[in-house]
Amino acid sequence: MAELVLSARGMSRRFGGLYANKDVSLDMHKGVLHAVLGPNGAGKSTLINLLSGDLPPSAGEILYRGEDISGWSPDKRSRAGIGRSYQRTNIFPGFTVFENCRLAAQSRAPRALRVFSKAVSFADLRDAADRAIAQAGLAERRDVVAATLSHGEQRQLEIAMVLATSPSVLLLDEPLAGMGPEESQSMVALLKKLTPDHAILLVEHDMDAVFAVADVITVMVAGQVLESGPPDQIRDSVAVQEAYLGEGEPDDE
């Protein structure tokens, strides 16, 4: 059985009297891409914010390798191996691809603002950055200024920056947003490449991409889990078809 890396148990997030997430439970395993679908307002981004530490849960617990991390800061979670990307591209546009990834790798050093330390050398940072760039398929763009990259390449760069922190968990919030067909195919190929070595949670609106790449799909409605299972189960579910996959397309979050 695949290694259980990150899980939520009865996790809720309340804003006043409104639940953005309510009693959500899910498991993330190494080598498994777990996609989350749902209409606008389903609580998908809140779910990622809770798992990454950007929001604290109002109830329930989050376990990382069996340890309760519900009270951990985003920085502590990142250092432990939980990496995330955002809906809006989050890069340094004036720096090169390599410089962006080196800065990300440097954030894992004991003293993040120092390039050299006893624990992490410049060579270590360079190697970590170059490995991440190669993993993300940007080796030929290593020395290009980020602002000049295409939209799809910038999304690849953001994932490369996450990879430079050596994560075991990837929380990806709509990495295909705004991409054309060719760029989407490249991102799907990248996600498939990364899955064997990571536990991946993918929030995405591109239905074709989700069903092409996901091993497990969880469907959320109004902050709660409607159904979770393999893609064929979700595709054939009457409840899911009525709530999300039926007539009409949901608005983007």
GROMACS .gro file of C-alpha atoms in nm:
model
  253
    1MET     CA    1   0.000   0.000   0.000
    2ALA     CA    2   0.123   0.349  -0.083
    3GLU     CA    3   0.271   0.552   0.201
    4LEU     CA    4   0.021   0.785   0.373
    5VAL     CA    5   0.189   1.126   0.387
    6LEU     CA    6  -0.072   1.395   0.462
    7SER     CA    7  -0.430   1.363   0.581
    8ALA     CA    8  -0.719   1.571   0.712
    9ARG     CA    9  -0.959   1.438   0.973
   10GLY     CA   10  -1.292   1.611   1.032
   11MET     CA   11  -1.138   1.941   0.923
   12SER     CA   12  -1.358   2.250   0.928
   13ARG     CA   13  -1.305   2.621   0.873
   14ARG     CA   14  -1.572   2.865   0.984
   15PHE     CA   15  -1.596   3.236   0.909
   16GLY     CA   16  -1.854   3.362   1.156
   17GLY     CA   17  -2.157   3.143   1.097
   18LEU     CA   18  -2.046   3.034   0.749
   19TYR     CA   19  -1.852   2.713   0.689
   20ALA     CA   20  -1.600   2.732   0.404
   21ASN     CA   21  -1.500   2.371   0.482
   22LYS     CA   22  -1.706   2.142   0.703
   23ASP     CA   23  -1.599   1.801   0.836
   24VAL     CA   24  -1.358   1.737   0.546
   25SER     CA   25  -1.149   1.421   0.558
   26LEU     CA   26  -0.906   1.304   0.289
   27ASP     CA   27  -0.578   1.118   0.252
   28MET     CA   28  -0.275   1.192   0.037
   29HIS     CA   29  -0.039   0.905  -0.047
   30LYS     CA   30   0.303   0.905  -0.209
   31GLY     CA   31   0.274   0.825  -0.578
   32VAL     CA   32  -0.092   0.924  -0.593
   33LEU     CA   33  -0.234   1.235  -0.758
   34HIS     CA   34  -0.549   1.334  -0.569
   35ALA     CA   35  -0.760   1.588  -0.757
   36VAL     CA   36  -1.030   1.807  -0.602
   37LEU     CA   37  -1.326   1.921  -0.811
   38GLY     CA   38  -1.626   2.133  -0.729
   39PRO     CA   39  -1.828   2.432  -0.844
   40ASN     CA   40  -1.750   2.791  -0.753
   41GLY     CA   41  -1.764   2.835  -0.377
   42ALA     CA   42  -1.715   2.465  -0.303
   43GLY     CA   43  -1.424   2.538  -0.067
   44LYS     CA   44  -1.141   2.397  -0.278
   45SER     CA   45  -0.896   2.685  -0.227
   46THR     CA   46  -0.984   2.696   0.142
   47LEU     CA   47  -0.890   2.329   0.159
   48ILE     CA   48  -0.543   2.400   0.018
   49ASN     CA   49  -0.503   2.700   0.249
   50LEU     CA   50  -0.581   2.481   0.549
   51LEU     CA   51  -0.341   2.205   0.445
   52SER     CA   52  -0.060   2.453   0.371
   53GLY     CA   53  -0.109   2.648   0.694
   54ASP     CA   54  -0.224   2.972   0.533
   55LEU     CA   55  -0.544   2.929   0.735
   56PRO     CA   56  -0.587   2.751   1.071
   57PRO     CA   57  -0.871   2.498   1.101
   58SER     CA   58  -1.164   2.581   1.327
   59ALA     CA   59  -1.202   2.212   1.408
   60GLY     CA   60  -1.049   1.877   1.320
   61GLU     CA   61  -0.684   1.793   1.263
   62ILE     CA   62  -0.420   1.775   0.992
   63LEU     CA   63  -0.166   1.494   1.013
   64TYR     CA   64   0.171   1.484   0.838
   65ARG     CA   65   0.340   1.146   0.858
   66GLY     CA   66   0.119   1.072   1.158
   67GLU     CA   67   0.200   1.394   1.348
   68ASP     CA   68  -0.067   1.656   1.420
   69ILE     CA   69   0.049   1.975   1.244
   70SER     CA   70  -0.277   2.170   1.273
   71GLY     CA   71  -0.103   2.450   1.463
   72TRP     CA   72   0.210   2.467   1.247
   73SER     CA   73   0.292   2.784   1.052
   74PRO     CA   74   0.319   2.778   0.671
   75ASP     CA   75   0.698   2.818   0.701
   76LYS     CA   76   0.732   2.520   0.935
   77ARG     CA   77   0.517   2.308   0.704
   78SER     CA   78   0.725   2.411   0.405
   79ARG     CA   79   1.045   2.318   0.585
   80ALA     CA   80   0.894   1.981   0.676
   81GLY     CA   81   0.823   1.906   0.309
   82ILE     CA   82   0.480   2.051   0.225
   83GLY     CA   83   0.502   2.273  -0.082
   84ARG     CA   84   0.227   2.466  -0.257
   85SER     CA   85   0.155   2.681  -0.560
   86TYR     CA   86  -0.110   2.952  -0.593
   87GLN     CA   87  -0.387   3.040  -0.837
   88ARG     CA   88  -0.196   3.353  -0.939
   89THR     CA   89   0.159   3.299  -1.057
   90ASN     CA   90   0.397   3.378  -0.770
   91ILE     CA   91   0.746   3.435  -0.912
   92PHE     CA   92   1.015   3.706  -0.921
   93PRO     CA   93   0.969   3.842  -1.276
   94GLY     CA   94   1.296   4.038  -1.289
   95PHE     CA   95   1.511   3.736  -1.199
   96THR     CA   96   1.616   3.449  -1.421
   97VAL     CA   97   1.465   3.102  -1.395
   98PHE     CA   98   1.777   2.986  -1.213
   99GLU     CA   99   1.777   3.280  -0.971
  100ASN     CA  100   1.411   3.219  -0.884
  101CYS     CA  101   1.480   2.855  -0.804
  102ARG     CA  102   1.800   2.928  -0.614
  103LEU     CA  103   1.611   3.171  -0.390
  104ALA     CA  104   1.348   2.904  -0.328
  105ALA     CA  105   1.618   2.650  -0.239
  106GLN     CA  106   1.787   2.907  -0.016
  107SER     CA  107   1.465   2.943   0.186
  108ARG     CA  108   1.533   2.595   0.325
  109ALA     CA  109   1.875   2.693   0.460
  110PRO     CA  110   1.908   2.743   0.838
  111ARG     CA  111   1.973   3.112   0.775
  112ALA     CA  112   1.766   3.189   0.468
  113LEU     CA  113   1.921   3.530   0.399
  114ARG     CA  114   2.276   3.394   0.382
  115VAL     CA  115   2.400   3.221   0.072
  116PHE     CA  116   2.678   3.044   0.260
  117SER     CA  117   2.636   2.853   0.584
  118LYS     CA  118   2.790   2.548   0.744
  119ALA     CA  119   2.485   2.343   0.653
  120VAL     CA  120   2.414   2.466   0.300
  121SER     CA  121   2.679   2.580   0.051
  122PHE     CA  122   2.637   2.776  -0.269
  123ALA     CA  123   2.702   2.453  -0.462
  124ASP     CA  124   2.419   2.283  -0.271
  125LEU     CA  125   2.180   2.565  -0.361
  126ARG     CA  126   2.290   2.564  -0.724
  127ASP     CA  127   2.244   2.188  -0.752
  128ALA     CA  128   1.901   2.199  -0.588
  129ALA     CA  129   1.793   2.476  -0.823
  130ASP     CA  130   1.923   2.298  -1.133
  131ARG     CA  131   1.754   1.971  -1.033
  132ALA     CA  132   1.423   2.149  -0.989
  133ILE     CA  133   1.458   2.331  -1.321
  134ALA     CA  134   1.528   2.003  -1.500
  135GLN     CA  135   1.236   1.830  -1.327
  136ALA     CA  136   1.002   2.106  -1.439
  137GLY     CA  137   1.122   2.086  -1.800
  138LEU     CA  138   1.287   2.427  -1.807
  139ALA     CA  139   1.654   2.334  -1.846
  140GLU     CA  140   1.678   2.515  -2.180
  141ARG     CA  141   1.527   2.827  -2.021
  142ARG     CA  142   1.757   2.831  -1.717
  143ASP     CA  143   1.911   3.173  -1.780
  144VAL     CA  144   1.602   3.344  -1.922
  145VAL     CA  145   1.443   3.630  -1.727
  146ALA     CA  146   1.114   3.507  -1.583
  147ALA     CA  147   0.911   3.801  -1.712
  148THR     CA  148   0.986   3.698  -2.071
  149LEU     CA  149   0.857   3.342  -2.028
  150SER     CA  150   0.520   3.240  -2.169
  151HIS     CA  151   0.231   3.201  -1.926
  152GLY     CA  152   0.268   2.824  -1.930
  153GLU     CA  153   0.642   2.844  -1.866
  154GLN     CA  154   0.582   3.078  -1.574
  155ARG     CA  155   0.348   2.821  -1.422
  156GLN     CA  156   0.619   2.558  -1.475
  157LEU     CA  157   0.865   2.791  -1.304
  158GLU     CA  158   0.640   2.827  -1.003
  159ILE     CA  159   0.630   2.449  -0.970
  160ALA     CA  160   1.009   2.437  -1.016
  161MET     CA  161   1.044   2.682  -0.726
  162VAL     CA  162   0.834   2.453  -0.510
  163LEU     CA  163   1.043   2.154  -0.617
  164ALA     CA  164   1.360   2.341  -0.519
  165THR     CA  165   1.246   2.319  -0.155
  166SER     CA  166   1.258   1.935  -0.177
  167PRO     CA  167   0.891   1.872  -0.089
  168SER     CA  168   0.727   1.536  -0.040
  169VAL     CA  169   0.381   1.694  -0.075
  170LEU     CA  170   0.269   1.922  -0.359
  171LEU     CA  171  -0.048   2.131  -0.312
  172LEU     CA  172  -0.126   2.276  -0.656
  173ASP     CA  173  -0.400   2.537  -0.691
  174GLU     CA  174  -0.517   2.551  -1.055
  175PRO     CA  175  -0.179   2.516  -1.227
  176LEU     CA  176  -0.347   2.494  -1.570
  177ALA     CA  177  -0.546   2.817  -1.533
  178GLY     CA  178  -0.527   3.036  -1.843
  179MET     CA  179  -0.338   2.781  -2.055
  180GLY     CA  180  -0.404   2.687  -2.414
  181PRO     CA  181  -0.428   2.323  -2.528
  182GLU     CA  182  -0.055   2.276  -2.596
  183GLU     CA  183   0.053   2.426  -2.265
  184SER     CA  184  -0.211   2.221  -2.082
  185GLN     CA  185  -0.074   1.902  -2.237
  186SER     CA  186   0.275   1.995  -2.121
  187MET     CA  187   0.153   2.058  -1.766
  188VAL     CA  188  -0.037   1.728  -1.759
  189ALA     CA  189   0.282   1.550  -1.870
  190LEU     CA  190   0.475   1.729  -1.593
  191LEU     CA  191   0.221   1.628  -1.329
  192LYS     CA  192   0.242   1.264  -1.440
  193LYS     CA  193   0.621   1.284  -1.420
  194LEU     CA  194   0.615   1.425  -1.067
  195THR     CA  195   0.353   1.190  -0.922
  196PRO     CA  196   0.568   0.881  -0.848
  197ASP     CA  197   0.792   1.071  -0.605
  198HIS     CA  198   0.532   1.295  -0.442
  199ALA     CA  199   0.190   1.305  -0.282
  200ILE     CA  200   0.000   1.556  -0.497
  201LEU     CA  201  -0.323   1.744  -0.433
  202LEU     CA  202  -0.451   1.911  -0.748
  203VAL     CA  203  -0.731   2.170  -0.750
  204GLU     CA  204  -0.829   2.226  -1.111
  205HIS     CA  205  -1.122   2.330  -1.331
  206ASP     CA  206  -0.993   2.164  -1.650
  207MET     CA  207  -1.206   1.850  -1.645
  208ASP     CA  208  -1.023   1.676  -1.929
  209ALA     CA  209  -0.690   1.728  -1.754
  210VAL     CA  210  -0.822   1.605  -1.420
  211PHE     CA  211  -0.961   1.282  -1.560
  212ALA     CA  212  -0.643   1.229  -1.763
  213VAL     CA  213  -0.405   1.262  -1.469
  214ALA     CA  214  -0.588   1.187  -1.142
  215ASP     CA  215  -0.567   0.861  -0.950
  216VAL     CA  216  -0.829   0.973  -0.697
  217ILE     CA  217  -1.089   1.250  -0.727
  218THR     CA  218  -1.273   1.419  -0.443
  219VAL     CA  219  -1.577   1.627  -0.532
  220MET     CA  220  -1.673   1.908  -0.296
  221VAL     CA  221  -1.999   2.101  -0.278
  222ALA     CA  222  -2.072   2.385  -0.035
  223GLY     CA  223  -1.757   2.314   0.165
  224GLN     CA  224  -1.824   1.943   0.215
  225VAL     CA  225  -1.706   1.623   0.047
  226LEU     CA  226  -1.980   1.490  -0.178
  227GLU     CA  227  -1.792   1.184  -0.303
  228SER     CA  228  -1.437   1.056  -0.332
  229GLY     CA  229  -1.297   0.770  -0.539
  230PRO     CA  230  -1.124   0.668  -0.863
  231PRO     CA  231  -1.206   0.864  -1.180
  232ASP     CA  232  -1.446   0.601  -1.320
  233GLN     CA  233  -1.651   0.608  -0.999
  234ILE     CA  234  -1.672   0.987  -1.006
  235ARG     CA  235  -1.758   0.996  -1.376
  236ASP     CA  236  -2.044   0.749  -1.326
  237SER     CA  237  -2.177   0.896  -1.001
  238VAL     CA  238  -2.533   1.028  -1.031
  239ALA     CA  239  -2.483   1.254  -0.731
  240VAL     CA  240  -2.173   1.410  -0.886
  241GLN     CA  241  -2.342   1.453  -1.224
  242GLU     CA  242  -2.631   1.633  -1.060
  243ALA     CA  243  -2.409   1.854  -0.847
  244TYR     CA  244  -2.126   1.936  -1.083
  245LEU     CA  245  -2.082   1.737  -1.402
  246GLY     CA  246  -2.430   1.788  -1.539
  247GLU     CA  247  -2.554   2.057  -1.770
  248GLY     CA  248  -2.370   2.388  -1.769
  249GLU     CA  249  -2.019   2.478  -1.664
  250PRO     CA  250  -1.934   2.616  -1.320
  251ASP     CA  251  -1.793   2.965  -1.287
  252ASP     CA  252  -1.422   2.988  -1.213
  253GLU     CA  253  -1.322   3.061  -0.858
   0.00000   0.00000   0.00000
